[in-house]
mmCIF file of C-alpha atoms in Angstrom:
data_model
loop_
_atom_site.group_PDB
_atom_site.id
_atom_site.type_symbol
_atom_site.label_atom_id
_atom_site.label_comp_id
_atom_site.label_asym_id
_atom_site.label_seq_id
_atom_site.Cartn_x
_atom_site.Cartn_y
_atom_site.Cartn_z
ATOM 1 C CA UNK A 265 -57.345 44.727 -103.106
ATOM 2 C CA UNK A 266 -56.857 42.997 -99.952
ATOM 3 C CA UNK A 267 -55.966 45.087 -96.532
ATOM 4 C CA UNK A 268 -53.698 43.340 -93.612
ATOM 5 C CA UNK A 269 -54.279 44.407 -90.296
ATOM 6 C CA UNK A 270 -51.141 45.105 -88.625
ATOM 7 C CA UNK A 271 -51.589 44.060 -85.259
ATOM 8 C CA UNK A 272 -49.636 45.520 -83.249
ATOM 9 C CA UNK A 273 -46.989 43.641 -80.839
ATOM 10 C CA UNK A 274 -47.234 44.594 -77.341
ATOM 11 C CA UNK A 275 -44.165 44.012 -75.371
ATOM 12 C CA UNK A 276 -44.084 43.088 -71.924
ATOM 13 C CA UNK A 277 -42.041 45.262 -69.609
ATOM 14 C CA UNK A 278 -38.876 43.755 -68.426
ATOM 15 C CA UNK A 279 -38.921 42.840 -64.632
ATOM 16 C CA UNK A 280 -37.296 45.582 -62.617
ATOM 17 C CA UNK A 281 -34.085 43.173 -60.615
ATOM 18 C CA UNK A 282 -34.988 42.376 -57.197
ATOM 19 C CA UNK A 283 -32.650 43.354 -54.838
ATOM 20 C CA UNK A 284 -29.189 41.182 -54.635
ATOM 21 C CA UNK A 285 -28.892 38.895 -51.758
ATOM 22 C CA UNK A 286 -25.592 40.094 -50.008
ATOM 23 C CA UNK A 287 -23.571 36.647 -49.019
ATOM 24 C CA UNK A 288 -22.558 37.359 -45.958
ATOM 25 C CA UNK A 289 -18.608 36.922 -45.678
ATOM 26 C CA UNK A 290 -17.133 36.114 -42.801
ATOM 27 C CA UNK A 291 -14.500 38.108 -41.414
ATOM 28 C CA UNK A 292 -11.311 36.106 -40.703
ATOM 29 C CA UNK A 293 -10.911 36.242 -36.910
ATOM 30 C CA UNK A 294 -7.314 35.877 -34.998
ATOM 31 C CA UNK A 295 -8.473 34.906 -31.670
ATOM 32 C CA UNK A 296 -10.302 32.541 -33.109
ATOM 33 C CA UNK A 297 -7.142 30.699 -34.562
ATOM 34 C CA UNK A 298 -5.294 31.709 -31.355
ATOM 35 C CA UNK A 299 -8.109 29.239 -29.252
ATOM 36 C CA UNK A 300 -7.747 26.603 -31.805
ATOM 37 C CA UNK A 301 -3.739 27.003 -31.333
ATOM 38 C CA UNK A 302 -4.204 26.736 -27.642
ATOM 39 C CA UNK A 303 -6.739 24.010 -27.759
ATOM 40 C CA UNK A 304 -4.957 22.023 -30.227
ATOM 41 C CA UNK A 305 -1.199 22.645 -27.372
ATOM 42 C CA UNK A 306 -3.477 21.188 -25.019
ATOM 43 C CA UNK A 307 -4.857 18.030 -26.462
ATOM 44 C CA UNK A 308 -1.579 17.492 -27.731
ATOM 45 C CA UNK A 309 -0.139 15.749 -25.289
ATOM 46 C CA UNK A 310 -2.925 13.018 -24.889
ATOM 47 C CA UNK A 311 -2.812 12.740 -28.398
ATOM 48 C CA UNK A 312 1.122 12.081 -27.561
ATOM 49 C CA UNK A 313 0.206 9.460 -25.199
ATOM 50 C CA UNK A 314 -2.705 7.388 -27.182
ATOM 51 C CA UNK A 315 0.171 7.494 -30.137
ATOM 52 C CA UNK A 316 2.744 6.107 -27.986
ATOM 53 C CA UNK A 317 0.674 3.621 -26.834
ATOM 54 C CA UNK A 318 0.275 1.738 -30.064
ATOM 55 C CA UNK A 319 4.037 1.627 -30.191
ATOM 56 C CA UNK A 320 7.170 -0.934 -29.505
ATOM 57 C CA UNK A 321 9.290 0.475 -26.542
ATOM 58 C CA UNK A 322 12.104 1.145 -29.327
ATOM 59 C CA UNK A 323 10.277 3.792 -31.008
ATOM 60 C CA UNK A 324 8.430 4.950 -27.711
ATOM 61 C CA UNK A 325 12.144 6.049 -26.501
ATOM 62 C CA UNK A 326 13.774 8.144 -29.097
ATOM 63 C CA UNK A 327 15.541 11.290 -29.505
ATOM 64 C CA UNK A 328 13.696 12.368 -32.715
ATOM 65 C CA UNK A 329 10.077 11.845 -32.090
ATOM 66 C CA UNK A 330 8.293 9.216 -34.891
ATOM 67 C CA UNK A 331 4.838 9.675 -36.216
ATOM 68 C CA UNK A 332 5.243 6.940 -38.665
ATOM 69 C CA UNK A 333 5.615 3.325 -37.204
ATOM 70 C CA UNK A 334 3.843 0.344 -37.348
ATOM 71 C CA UNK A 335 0.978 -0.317 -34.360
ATOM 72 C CA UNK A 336 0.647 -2.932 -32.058
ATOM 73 C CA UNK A 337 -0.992 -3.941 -29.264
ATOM 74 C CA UNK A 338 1.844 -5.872 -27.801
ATOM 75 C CA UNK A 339 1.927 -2.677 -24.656
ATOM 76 C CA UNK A 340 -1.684 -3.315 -23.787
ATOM 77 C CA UNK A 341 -1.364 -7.142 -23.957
ATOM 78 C CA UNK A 342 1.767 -6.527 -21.163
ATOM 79 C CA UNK A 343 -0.006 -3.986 -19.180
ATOM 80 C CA UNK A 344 -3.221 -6.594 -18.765
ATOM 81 C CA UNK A 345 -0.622 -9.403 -17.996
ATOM 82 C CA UNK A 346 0.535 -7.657 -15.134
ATOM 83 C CA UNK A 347 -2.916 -7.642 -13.252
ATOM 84 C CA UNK A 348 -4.922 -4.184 -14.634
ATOM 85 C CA UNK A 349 -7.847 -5.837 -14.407
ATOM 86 C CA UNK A 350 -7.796 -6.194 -10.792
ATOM 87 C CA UNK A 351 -7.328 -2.214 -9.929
ATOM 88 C CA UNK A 352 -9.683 -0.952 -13.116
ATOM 89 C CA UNK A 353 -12.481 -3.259 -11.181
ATOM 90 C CA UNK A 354 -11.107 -1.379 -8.005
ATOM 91 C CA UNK A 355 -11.583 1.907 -9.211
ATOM 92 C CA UNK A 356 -14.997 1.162 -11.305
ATOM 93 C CA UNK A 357 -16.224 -0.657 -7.940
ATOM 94 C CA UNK A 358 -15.155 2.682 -5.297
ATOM 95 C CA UNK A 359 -16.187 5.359 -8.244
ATOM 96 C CA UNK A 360 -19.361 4.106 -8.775
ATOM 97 C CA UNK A 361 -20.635 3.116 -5.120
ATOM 98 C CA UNK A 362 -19.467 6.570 -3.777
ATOM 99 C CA UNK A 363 -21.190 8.421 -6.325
ATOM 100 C CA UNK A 364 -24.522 6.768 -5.632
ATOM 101 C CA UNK A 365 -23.870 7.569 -1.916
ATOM 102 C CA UNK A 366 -23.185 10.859 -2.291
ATOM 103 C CA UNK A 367 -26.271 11.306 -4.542
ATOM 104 C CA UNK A 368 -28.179 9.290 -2.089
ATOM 105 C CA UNK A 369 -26.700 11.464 0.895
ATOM 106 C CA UNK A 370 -26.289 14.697 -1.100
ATOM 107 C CA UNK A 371 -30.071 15.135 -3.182
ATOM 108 C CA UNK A 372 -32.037 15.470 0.374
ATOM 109 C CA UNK A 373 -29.020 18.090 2.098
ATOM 110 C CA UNK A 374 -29.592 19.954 -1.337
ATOM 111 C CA UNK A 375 -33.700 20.106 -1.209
ATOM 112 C CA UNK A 376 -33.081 20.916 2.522
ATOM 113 C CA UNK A 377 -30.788 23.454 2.500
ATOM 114 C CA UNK A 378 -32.320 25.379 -1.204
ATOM 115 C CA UNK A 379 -36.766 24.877 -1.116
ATOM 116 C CA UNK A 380 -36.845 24.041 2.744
ATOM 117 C CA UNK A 381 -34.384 26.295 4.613
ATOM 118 C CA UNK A 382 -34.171 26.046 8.339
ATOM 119 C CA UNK A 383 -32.546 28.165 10.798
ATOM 120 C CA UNK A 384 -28.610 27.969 10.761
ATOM 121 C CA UNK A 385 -28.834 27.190 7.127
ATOM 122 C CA UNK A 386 -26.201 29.411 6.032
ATOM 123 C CA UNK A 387 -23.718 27.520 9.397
ATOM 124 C CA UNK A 388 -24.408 24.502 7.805
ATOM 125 C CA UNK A 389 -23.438 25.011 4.306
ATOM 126 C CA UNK A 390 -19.818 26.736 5.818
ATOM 127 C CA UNK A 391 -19.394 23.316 8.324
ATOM 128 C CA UNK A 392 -19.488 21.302 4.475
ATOM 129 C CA UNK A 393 -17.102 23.298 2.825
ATOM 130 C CA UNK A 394 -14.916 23.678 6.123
ATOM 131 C CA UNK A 395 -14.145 19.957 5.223
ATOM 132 C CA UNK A 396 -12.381 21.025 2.506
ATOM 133 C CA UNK A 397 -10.089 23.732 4.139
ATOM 134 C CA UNK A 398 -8.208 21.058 5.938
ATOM 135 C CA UNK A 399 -5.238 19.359 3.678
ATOM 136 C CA UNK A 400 -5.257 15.599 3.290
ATOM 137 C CA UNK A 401 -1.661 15.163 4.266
ATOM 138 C CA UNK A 402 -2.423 16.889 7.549
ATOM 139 C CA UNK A 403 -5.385 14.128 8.730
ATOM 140 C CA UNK A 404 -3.410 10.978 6.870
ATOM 141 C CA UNK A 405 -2.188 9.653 10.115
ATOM 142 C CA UNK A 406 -5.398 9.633 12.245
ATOM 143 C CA UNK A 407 -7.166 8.379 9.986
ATOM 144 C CA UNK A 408 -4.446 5.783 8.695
ATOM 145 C CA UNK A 409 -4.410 4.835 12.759
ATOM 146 C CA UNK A 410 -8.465 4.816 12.498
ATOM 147 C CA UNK A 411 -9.038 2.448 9.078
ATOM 148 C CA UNK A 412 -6.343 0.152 10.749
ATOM 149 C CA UNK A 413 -7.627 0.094 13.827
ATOM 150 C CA UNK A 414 -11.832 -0.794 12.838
ATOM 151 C CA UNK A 415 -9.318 -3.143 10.301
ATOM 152 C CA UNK A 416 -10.110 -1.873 6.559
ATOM 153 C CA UNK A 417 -6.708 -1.543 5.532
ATOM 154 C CA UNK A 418 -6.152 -2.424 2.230
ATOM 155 C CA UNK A 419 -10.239 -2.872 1.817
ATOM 156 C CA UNK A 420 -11.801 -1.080 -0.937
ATOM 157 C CA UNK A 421 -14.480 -0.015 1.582
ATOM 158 C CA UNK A 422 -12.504 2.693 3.006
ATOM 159 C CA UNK A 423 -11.866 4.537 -0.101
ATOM 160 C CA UNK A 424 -15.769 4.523 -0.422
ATOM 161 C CA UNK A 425 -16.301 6.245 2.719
ATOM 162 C CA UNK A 426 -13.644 8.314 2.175
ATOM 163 C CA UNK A 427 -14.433 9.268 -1.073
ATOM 164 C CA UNK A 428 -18.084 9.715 -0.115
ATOM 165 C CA UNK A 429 -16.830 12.228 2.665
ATOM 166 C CA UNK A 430 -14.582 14.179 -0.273
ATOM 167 C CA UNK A 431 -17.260 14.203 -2.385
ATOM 168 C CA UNK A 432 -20.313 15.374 -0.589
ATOM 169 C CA UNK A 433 -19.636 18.840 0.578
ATOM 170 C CA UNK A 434 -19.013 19.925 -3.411
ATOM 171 C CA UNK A 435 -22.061 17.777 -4.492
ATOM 172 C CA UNK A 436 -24.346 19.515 -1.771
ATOM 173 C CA UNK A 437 -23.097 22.838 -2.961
ATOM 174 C CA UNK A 438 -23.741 22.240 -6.425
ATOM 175 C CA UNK A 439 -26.826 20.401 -6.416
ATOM 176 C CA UNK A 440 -27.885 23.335 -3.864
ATOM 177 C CA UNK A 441 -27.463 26.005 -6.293
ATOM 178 C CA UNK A 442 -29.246 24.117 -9.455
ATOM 179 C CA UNK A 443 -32.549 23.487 -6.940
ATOM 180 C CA UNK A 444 -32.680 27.261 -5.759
ATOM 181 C CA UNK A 445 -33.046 27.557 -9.723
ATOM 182 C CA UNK A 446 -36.622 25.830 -9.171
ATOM 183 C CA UNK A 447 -40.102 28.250 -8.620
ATOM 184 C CA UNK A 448 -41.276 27.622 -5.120
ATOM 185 C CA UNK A 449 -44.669 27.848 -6.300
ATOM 186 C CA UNK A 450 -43.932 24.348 -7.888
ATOM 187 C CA UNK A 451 -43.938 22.862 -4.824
ATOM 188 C CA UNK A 452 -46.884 24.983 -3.742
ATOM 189 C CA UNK A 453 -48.805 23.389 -6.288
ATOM 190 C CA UNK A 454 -47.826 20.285 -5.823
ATOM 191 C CA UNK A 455 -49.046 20.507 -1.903
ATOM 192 C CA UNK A 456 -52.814 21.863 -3.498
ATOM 193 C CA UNK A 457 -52.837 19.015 -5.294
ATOM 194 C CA UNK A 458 -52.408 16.687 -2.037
ATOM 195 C CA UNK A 459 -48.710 15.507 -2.935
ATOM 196 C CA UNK A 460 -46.522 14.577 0.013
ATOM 197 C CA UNK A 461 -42.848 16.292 0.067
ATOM 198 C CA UNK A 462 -40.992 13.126 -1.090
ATOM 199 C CA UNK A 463 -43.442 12.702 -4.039
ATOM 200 C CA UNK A 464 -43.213 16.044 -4.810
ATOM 201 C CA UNK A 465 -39.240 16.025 -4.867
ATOM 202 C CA UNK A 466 -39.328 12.744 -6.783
ATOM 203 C CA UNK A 467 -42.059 13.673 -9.721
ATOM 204 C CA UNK A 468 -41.589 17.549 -9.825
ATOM 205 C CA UNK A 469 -38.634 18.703 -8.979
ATOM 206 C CA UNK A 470 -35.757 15.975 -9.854
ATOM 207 C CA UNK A 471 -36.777 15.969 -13.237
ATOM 208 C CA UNK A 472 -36.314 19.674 -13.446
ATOM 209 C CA UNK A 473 -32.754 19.186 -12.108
ATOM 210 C CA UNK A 474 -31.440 16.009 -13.629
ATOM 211 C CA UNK A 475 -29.077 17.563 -15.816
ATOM 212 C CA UNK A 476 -27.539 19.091 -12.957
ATOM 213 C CA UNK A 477 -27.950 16.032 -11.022
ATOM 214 C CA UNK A 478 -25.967 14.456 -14.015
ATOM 215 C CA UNK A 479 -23.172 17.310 -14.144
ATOM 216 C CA UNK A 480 -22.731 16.867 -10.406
ATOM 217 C CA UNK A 481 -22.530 12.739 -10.375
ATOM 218 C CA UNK A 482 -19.562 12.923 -13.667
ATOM 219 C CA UNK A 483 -17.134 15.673 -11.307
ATOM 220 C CA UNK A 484 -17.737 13.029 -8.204
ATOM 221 C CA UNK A 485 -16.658 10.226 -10.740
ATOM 222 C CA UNK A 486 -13.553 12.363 -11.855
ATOM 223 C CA UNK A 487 -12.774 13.463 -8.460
ATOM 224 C CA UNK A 488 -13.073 9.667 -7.109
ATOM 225 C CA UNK A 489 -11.579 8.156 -10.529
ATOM 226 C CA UNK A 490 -8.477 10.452 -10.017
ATOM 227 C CA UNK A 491 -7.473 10.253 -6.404
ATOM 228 C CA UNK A 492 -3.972 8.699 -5.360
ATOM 229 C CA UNK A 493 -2.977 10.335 -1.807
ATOM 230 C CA UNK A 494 -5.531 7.829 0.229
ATOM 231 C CA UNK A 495 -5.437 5.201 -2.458
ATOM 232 C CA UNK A 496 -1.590 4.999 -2.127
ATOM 233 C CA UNK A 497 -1.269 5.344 1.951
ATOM 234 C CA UNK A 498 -4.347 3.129 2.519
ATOM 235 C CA UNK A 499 -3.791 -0.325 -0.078
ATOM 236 C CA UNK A 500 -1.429 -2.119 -0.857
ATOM 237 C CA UNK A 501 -2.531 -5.008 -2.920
ATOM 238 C CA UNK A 502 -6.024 -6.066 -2.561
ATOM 239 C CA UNK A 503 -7.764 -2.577 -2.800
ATOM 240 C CA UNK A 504 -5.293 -0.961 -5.681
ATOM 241 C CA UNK A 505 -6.887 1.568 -7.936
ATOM 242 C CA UNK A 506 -5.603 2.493 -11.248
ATOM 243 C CA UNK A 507 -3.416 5.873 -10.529
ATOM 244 C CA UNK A 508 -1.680 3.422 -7.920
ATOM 245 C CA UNK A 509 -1.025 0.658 -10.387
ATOM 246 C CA UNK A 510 0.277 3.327 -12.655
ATOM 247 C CA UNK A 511 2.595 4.317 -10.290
ATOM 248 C CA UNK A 512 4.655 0.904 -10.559
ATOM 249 C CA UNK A 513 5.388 1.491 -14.319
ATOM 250 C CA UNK A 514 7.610 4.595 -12.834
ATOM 251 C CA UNK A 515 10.858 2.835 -12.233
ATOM 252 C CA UNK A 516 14.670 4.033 -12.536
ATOM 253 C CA UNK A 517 15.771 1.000 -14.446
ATOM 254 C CA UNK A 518 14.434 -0.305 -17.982
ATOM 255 C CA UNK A 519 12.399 1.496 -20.342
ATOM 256 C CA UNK A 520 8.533 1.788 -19.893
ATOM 257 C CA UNK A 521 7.046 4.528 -22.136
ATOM 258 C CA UNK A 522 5.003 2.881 -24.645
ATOM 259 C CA UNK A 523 3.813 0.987 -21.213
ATOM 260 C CA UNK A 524 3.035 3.291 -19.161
ATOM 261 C CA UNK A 525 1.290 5.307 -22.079
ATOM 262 C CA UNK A 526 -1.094 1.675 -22.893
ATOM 263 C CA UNK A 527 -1.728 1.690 -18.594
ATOM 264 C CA UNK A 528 -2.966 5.708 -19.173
ATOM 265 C CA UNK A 529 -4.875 5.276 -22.103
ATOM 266 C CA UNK A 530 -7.065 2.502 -20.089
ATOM 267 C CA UNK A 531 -6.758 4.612 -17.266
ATOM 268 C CA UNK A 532 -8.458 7.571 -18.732
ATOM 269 C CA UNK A 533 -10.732 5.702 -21.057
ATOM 270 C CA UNK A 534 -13.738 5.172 -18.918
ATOM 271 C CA UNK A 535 -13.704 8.770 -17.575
ATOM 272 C CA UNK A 536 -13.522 9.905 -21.277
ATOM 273 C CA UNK A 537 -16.869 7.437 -22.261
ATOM 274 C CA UNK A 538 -18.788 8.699 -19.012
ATOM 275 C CA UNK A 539 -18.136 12.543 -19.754
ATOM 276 C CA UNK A 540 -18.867 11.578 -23.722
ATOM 277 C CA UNK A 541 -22.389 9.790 -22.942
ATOM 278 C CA UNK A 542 -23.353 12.095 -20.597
ATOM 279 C CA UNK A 543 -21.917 15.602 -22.269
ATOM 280 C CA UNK A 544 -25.264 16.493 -23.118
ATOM 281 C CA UNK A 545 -26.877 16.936 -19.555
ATOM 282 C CA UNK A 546 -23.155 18.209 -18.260
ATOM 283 C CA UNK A 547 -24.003 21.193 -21.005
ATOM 284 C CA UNK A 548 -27.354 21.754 -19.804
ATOM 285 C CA UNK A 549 -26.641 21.346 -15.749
ATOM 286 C CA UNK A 550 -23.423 23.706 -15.841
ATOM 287 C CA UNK A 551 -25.234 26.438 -17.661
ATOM 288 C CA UNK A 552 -28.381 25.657 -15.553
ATOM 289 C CA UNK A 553 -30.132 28.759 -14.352
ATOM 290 C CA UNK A 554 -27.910 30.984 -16.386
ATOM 291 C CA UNK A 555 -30.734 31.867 -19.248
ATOM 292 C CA UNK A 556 -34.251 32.927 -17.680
#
């Protein structure tokens, strides 16, 4: 008689669940929508105007608003008929040289005043923004009489020194504060090592504050890019910037909306590129200092 073995079956145990992963919901947040509300009221109106622009002067001026039309680029085509190119190469030509001058002027006051104090520092930096405590309206007529008398009326070279002179009490300021941000014993190292001052401002500390640097150049283009008092009381024809030209589209008679709109979207186009190229160092140099 033959005898099986029953072998007996040995179950594994079952694995004991691991604890759940909780998904993290997030909570729906009001103030949140509220900024986006606000933001969105905001860019609405340069939406507006970009919109406008694409569009024939019969739908620009309507009662009921129109979001559906068909675009052209008839507006822009008038706008660069009537001489734009002239004042866009005005304002690109003033915006850009005063910058560099007050970077030029403005990166030594800053190193001065911040990692190589003197005495009277503190007068100093009040005399720069003193400058700014006078309105323009007040000094247009001296210095009207002055620009016409060294004869630079109507030459773009008087909105560069003037702009320069706007310019460079803010710039020292700011630039100031982003190089007290630096470790003096940077510059103490630098002088074991045998480096002069310059070479030590040029290889080890401008790096350090280039995004600052940066921040402070794009509000000198803005400032300079957007100023109308001296453009409009010092030029006439041959030194026109672009908020004068845009000033002629403004007329009782005829209608000019879809115009005017094409004339401000060029007008704030290259301000919009500059701060969009350099948004990344205009991050880093306004919250420069503010994370140790």
């Amino acid at each position: 008689m033959m005898t099986t073995d029953t072998a007996t079956k040995t179950t594994a145990p079952a694995p004991t669940p691991g604890p759940r992963t909780k998904v993290k919901r997030r909570k729906f947040d009001p103030w949140g929508v509220v900024a986006w509300i606000v933001g969105l009221g905001f860019f609405f109106p340069v939406f507006w105007m970009v919109l406008t622009a694409f569009k024939q002067e019969v739908d620009a001026y309507t009662v009921t608003p129109k979001f559906f039309f068909v675009p052209t680029l008839d507006e822009f085509r008038a706008v660069f008929s009537q001489g734009v190119g002239t004042s866009l190469l005005n304002s690109l030509f003033a915006t850009t040289a005063s910058t560099v001058l007050v970077l030029v002027l403005g990166i030594p006051a800053a190193f001065a005043l911040s990692l190589k104090p003197v005495r009277k520092t503190q007068d100093a930096l009040f005399f720069f923004m003193s400058t700014k405590m006078l309105p323009i309206v007040a000094a247009i007529i001296p210095m009207y009489v002055i620009v016409s008398n060294i004869g630079l009326l109507d030459n773009i070279w008087a909105l560069i020194i003037l702009y320069t002179a706007m310019n460079l009490p803010i710039a020292v300021w700011m630039m100031r504060s982003f190089f007290l941000e630096v470790p003096g014993e940077l510059l103490e190292a630098a002088s074991l090592d045998g480096a002069s001052t310059w070479r030590s401002m040029r290889e080890v500390i401008l790096p350090l504050v280039s995004p600052g640097i940066a921040a402070t150049a794009l509000i000198c283009v803005i400032f300079a890019w957007n100023e109308f008092f001296f453009a409009v009381n010092l030029t006439a024809v041959q030194a026109q910037t672009m908020p004068v030209f845009l000033v002629g589209f403004i007329a009782g008679e005829g209608l000019y909306w879809a115009k005017l709109c094409a004339a401000s979207t060029m007008a704030a186009l290259p301000v919009v590129l500059a701060g969009w190229v350099a948004q990344n160092k205009l991050v880093r140099g306004l919250s420069f200092g503010a994370i140790k």
